[in-house]
N, C-alpha and C. Protein backbone atom coordinates (compact mmCIF):
# COMPACT_ATOMS: atom_id res chain seq x y z
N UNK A 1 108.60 120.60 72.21
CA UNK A 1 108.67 119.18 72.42
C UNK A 1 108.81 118.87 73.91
N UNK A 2 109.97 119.55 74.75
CA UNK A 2 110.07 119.26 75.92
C UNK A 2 108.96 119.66 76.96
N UNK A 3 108.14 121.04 76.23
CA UNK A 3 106.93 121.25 77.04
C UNK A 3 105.95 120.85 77.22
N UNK A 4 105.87 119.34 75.64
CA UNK A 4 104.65 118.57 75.89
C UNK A 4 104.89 117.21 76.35
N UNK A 5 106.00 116.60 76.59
CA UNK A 5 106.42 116.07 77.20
C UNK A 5 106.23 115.84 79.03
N UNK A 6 106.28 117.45 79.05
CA UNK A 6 105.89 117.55 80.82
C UNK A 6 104.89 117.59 80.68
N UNK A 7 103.65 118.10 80.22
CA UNK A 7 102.33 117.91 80.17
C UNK A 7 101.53 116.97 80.00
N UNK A 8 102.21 115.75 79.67
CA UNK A 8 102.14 114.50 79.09
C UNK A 8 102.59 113.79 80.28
N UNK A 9 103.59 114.00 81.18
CA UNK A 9 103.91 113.69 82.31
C UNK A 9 102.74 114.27 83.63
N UNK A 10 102.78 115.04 83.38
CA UNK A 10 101.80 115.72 84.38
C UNK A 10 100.14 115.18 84.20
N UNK A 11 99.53 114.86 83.02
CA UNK A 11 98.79 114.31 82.64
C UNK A 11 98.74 112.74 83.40
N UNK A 12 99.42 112.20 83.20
CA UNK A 12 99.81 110.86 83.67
C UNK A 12 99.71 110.45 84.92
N UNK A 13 100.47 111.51 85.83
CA UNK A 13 100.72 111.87 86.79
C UNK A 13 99.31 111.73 87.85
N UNK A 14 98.41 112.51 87.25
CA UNK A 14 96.98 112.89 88.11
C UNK A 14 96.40 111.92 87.41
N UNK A 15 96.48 111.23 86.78
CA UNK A 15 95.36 110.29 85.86
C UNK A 15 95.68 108.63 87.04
N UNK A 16 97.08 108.68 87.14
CA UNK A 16 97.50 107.81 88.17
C UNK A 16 97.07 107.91 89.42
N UNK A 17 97.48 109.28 89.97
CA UNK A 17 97.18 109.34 91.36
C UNK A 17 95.41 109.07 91.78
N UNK A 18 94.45 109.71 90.26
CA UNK A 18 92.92 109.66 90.53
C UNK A 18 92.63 108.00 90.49
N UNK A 19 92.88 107.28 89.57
CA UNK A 19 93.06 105.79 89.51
C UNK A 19 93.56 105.02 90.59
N UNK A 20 94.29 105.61 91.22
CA UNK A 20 94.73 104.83 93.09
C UNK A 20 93.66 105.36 94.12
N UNK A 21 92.98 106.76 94.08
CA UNK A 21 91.84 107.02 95.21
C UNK A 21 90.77 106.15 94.28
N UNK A 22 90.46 105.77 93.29
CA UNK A 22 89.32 105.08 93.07
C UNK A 22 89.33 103.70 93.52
N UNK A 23 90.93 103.05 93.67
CA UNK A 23 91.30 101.94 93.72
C UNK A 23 90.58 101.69 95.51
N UNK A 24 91.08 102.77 96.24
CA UNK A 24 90.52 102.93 97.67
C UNK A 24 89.63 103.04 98.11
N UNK A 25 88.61 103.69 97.26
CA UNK A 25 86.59 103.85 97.19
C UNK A 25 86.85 102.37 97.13
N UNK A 26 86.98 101.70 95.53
CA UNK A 26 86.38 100.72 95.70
C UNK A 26 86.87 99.42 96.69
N UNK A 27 88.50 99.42 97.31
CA UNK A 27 88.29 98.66 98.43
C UNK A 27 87.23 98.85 99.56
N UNK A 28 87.15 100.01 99.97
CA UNK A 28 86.21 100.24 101.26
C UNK A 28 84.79 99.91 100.72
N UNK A 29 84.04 100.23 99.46
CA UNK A 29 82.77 99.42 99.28
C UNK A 29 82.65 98.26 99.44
N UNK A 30 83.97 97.46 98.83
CA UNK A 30 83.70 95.86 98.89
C UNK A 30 83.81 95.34 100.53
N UNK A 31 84.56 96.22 101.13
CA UNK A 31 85.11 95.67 102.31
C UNK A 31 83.81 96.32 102.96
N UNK A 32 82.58 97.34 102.67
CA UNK A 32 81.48 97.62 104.01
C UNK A 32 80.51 97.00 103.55
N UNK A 33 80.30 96.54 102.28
CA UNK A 33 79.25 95.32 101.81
C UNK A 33 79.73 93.96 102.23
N UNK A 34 80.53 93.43 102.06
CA UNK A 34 81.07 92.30 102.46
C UNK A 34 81.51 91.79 103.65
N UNK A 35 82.53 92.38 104.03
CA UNK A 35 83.26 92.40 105.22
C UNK A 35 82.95 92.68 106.43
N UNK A 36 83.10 93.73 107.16
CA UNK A 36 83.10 94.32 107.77
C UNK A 36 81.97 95.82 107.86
N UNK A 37 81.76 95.94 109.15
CA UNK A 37 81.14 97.32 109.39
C UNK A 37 82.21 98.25 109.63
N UNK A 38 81.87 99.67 109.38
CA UNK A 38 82.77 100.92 109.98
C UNK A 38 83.37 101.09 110.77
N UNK A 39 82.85 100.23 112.10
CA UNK A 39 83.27 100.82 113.01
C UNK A 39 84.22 99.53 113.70
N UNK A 40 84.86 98.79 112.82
CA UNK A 40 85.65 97.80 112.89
C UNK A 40 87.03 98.28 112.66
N UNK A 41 88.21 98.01 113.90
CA UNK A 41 89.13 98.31 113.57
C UNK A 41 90.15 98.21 112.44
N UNK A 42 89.29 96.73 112.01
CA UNK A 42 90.33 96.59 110.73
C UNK A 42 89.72 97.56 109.09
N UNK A 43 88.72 97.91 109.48
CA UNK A 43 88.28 98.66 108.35
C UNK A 43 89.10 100.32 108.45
N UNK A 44 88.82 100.07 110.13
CA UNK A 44 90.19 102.04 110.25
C UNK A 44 91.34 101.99 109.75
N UNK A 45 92.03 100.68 110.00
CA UNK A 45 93.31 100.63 109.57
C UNK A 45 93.36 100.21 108.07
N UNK A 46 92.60 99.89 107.43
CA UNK A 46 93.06 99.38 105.98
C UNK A 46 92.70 101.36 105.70
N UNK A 47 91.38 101.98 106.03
CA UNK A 47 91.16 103.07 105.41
C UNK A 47 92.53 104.07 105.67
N UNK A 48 92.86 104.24 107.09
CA UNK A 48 94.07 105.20 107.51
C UNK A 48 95.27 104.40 106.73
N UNK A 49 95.55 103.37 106.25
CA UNK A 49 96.63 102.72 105.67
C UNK A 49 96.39 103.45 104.26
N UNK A 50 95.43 103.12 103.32
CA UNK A 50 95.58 103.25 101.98
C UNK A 50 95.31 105.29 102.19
N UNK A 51 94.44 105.13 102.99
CA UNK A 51 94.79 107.33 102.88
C UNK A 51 95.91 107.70 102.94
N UNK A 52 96.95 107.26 104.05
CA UNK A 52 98.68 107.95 104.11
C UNK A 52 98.90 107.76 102.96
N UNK A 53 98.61 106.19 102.21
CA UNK A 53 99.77 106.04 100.91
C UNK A 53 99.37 107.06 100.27
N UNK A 54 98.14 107.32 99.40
CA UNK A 54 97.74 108.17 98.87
C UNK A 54 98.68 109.61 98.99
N UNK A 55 98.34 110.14 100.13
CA UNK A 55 98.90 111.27 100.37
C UNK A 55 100.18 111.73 100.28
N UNK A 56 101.04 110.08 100.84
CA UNK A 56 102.15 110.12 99.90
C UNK A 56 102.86 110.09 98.78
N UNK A 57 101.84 109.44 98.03
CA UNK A 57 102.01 109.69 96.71
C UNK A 57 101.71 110.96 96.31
N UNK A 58 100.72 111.27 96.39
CA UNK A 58 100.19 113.12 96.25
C UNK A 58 101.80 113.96 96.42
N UNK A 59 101.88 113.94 97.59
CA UNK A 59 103.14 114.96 98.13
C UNK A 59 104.40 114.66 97.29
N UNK A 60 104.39 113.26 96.76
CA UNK A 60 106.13 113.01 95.91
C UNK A 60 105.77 113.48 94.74
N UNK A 61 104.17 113.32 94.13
CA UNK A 61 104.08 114.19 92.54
C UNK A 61 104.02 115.44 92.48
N UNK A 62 103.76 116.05 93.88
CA UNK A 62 103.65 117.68 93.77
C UNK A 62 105.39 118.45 94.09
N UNK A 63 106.47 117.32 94.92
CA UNK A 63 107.61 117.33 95.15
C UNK A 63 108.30 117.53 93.64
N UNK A 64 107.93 116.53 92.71
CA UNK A 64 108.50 116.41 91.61
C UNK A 64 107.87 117.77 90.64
N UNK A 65 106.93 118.44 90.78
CA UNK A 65 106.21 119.28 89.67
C UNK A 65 105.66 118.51 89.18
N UNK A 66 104.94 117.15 89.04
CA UNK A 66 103.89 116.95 88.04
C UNK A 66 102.53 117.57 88.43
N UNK A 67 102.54 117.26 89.43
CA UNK A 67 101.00 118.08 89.67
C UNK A 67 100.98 119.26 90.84
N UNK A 68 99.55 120.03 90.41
CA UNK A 68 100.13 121.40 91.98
C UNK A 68 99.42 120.49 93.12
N UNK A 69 99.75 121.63 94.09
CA UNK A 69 99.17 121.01 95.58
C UNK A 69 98.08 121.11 95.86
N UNK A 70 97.42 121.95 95.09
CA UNK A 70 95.87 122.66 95.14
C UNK A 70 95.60 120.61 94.54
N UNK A 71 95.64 120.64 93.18
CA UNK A 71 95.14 119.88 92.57
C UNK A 71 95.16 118.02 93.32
N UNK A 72 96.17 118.09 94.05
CA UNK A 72 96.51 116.64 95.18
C UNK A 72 95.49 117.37 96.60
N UNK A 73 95.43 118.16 96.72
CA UNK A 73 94.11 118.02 97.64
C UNK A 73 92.92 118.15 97.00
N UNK A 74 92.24 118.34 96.15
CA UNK A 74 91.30 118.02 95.63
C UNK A 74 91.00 116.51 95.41
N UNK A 75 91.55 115.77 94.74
CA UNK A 75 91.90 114.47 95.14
C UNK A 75 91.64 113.56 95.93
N UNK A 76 92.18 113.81 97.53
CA UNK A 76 92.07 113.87 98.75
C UNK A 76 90.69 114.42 99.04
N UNK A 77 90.52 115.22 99.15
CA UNK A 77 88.71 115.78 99.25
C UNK A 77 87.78 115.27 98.49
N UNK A 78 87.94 114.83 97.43
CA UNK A 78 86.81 114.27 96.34
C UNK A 78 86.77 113.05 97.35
N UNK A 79 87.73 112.43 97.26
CA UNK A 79 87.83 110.86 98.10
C UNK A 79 87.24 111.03 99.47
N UNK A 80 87.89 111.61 100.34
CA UNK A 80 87.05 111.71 101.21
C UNK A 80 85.43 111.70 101.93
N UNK A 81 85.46 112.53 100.86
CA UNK A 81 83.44 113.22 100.38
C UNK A 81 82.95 111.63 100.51
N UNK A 82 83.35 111.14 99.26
CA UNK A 82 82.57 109.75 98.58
C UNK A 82 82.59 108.62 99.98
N UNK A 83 83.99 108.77 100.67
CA UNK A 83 84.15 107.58 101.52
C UNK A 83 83.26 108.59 102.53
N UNK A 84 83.12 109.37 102.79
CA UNK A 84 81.65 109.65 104.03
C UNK A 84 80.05 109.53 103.25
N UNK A 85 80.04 109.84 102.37
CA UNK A 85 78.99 109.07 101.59
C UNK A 85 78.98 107.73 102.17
N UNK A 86 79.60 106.80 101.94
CA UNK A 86 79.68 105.61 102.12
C UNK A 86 79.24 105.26 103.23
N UNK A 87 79.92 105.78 104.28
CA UNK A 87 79.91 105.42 105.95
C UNK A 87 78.74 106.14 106.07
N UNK A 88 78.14 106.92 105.75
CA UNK A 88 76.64 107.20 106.27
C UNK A 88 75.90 106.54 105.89
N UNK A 89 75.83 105.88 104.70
CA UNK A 89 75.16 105.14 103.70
C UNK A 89 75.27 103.83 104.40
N UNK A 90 75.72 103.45 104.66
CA UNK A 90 76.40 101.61 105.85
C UNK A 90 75.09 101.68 107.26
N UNK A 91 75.47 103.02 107.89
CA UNK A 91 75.29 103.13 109.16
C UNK A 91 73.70 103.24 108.84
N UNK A 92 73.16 103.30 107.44
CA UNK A 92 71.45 103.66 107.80
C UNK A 92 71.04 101.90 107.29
N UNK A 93 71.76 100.93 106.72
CA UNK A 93 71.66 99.55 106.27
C UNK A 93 71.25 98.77 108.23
């Protein structure tokens, strides 16, 4: 019981943290279709703003054992990938 409990936690855990980097793709699409270009400071700072949180969140679920560290940088790298997708994808518009 208590072991599916943590698995159930841990489950949660990465299902949350993947649901907040998608939350961040999709600010930066709306914000390089709409808003702003790349190379606008306020687009660095919303992106370097919502990446720390991220990462902080990453580091307090891997602090706690819900998820490993391997698995919070993957995370981080998937996101990444997509948001340079993006910015190359802007810069040929």
């Amino acid at each position: 019981m208590a072991s599916d409990m943590i698995i159930n936690h841990q489950e949660k855990a990465h299902a949350l943290l993947k649901a907040d980097a998608d939350k961040i793709l999709k600010l930066i699409k709306v914000q390089m279709d709409n808003l702003t270009m790349p190379q606008c400071p306020l687009y660095e700072e919303v992106l370097d703003t919502q990446m720390f949180g991220l990462s902080r969140e990453i580091d307090f679920a891997v602090r706690l054992g819900l998820i490993e560290e391997s698995d919070g940088k993957v995370i981080l790298d998937q996101l990444e990938q997509e948001l340079s997708i993006l910015h190359e994808a802007s810069l040929k518009k």
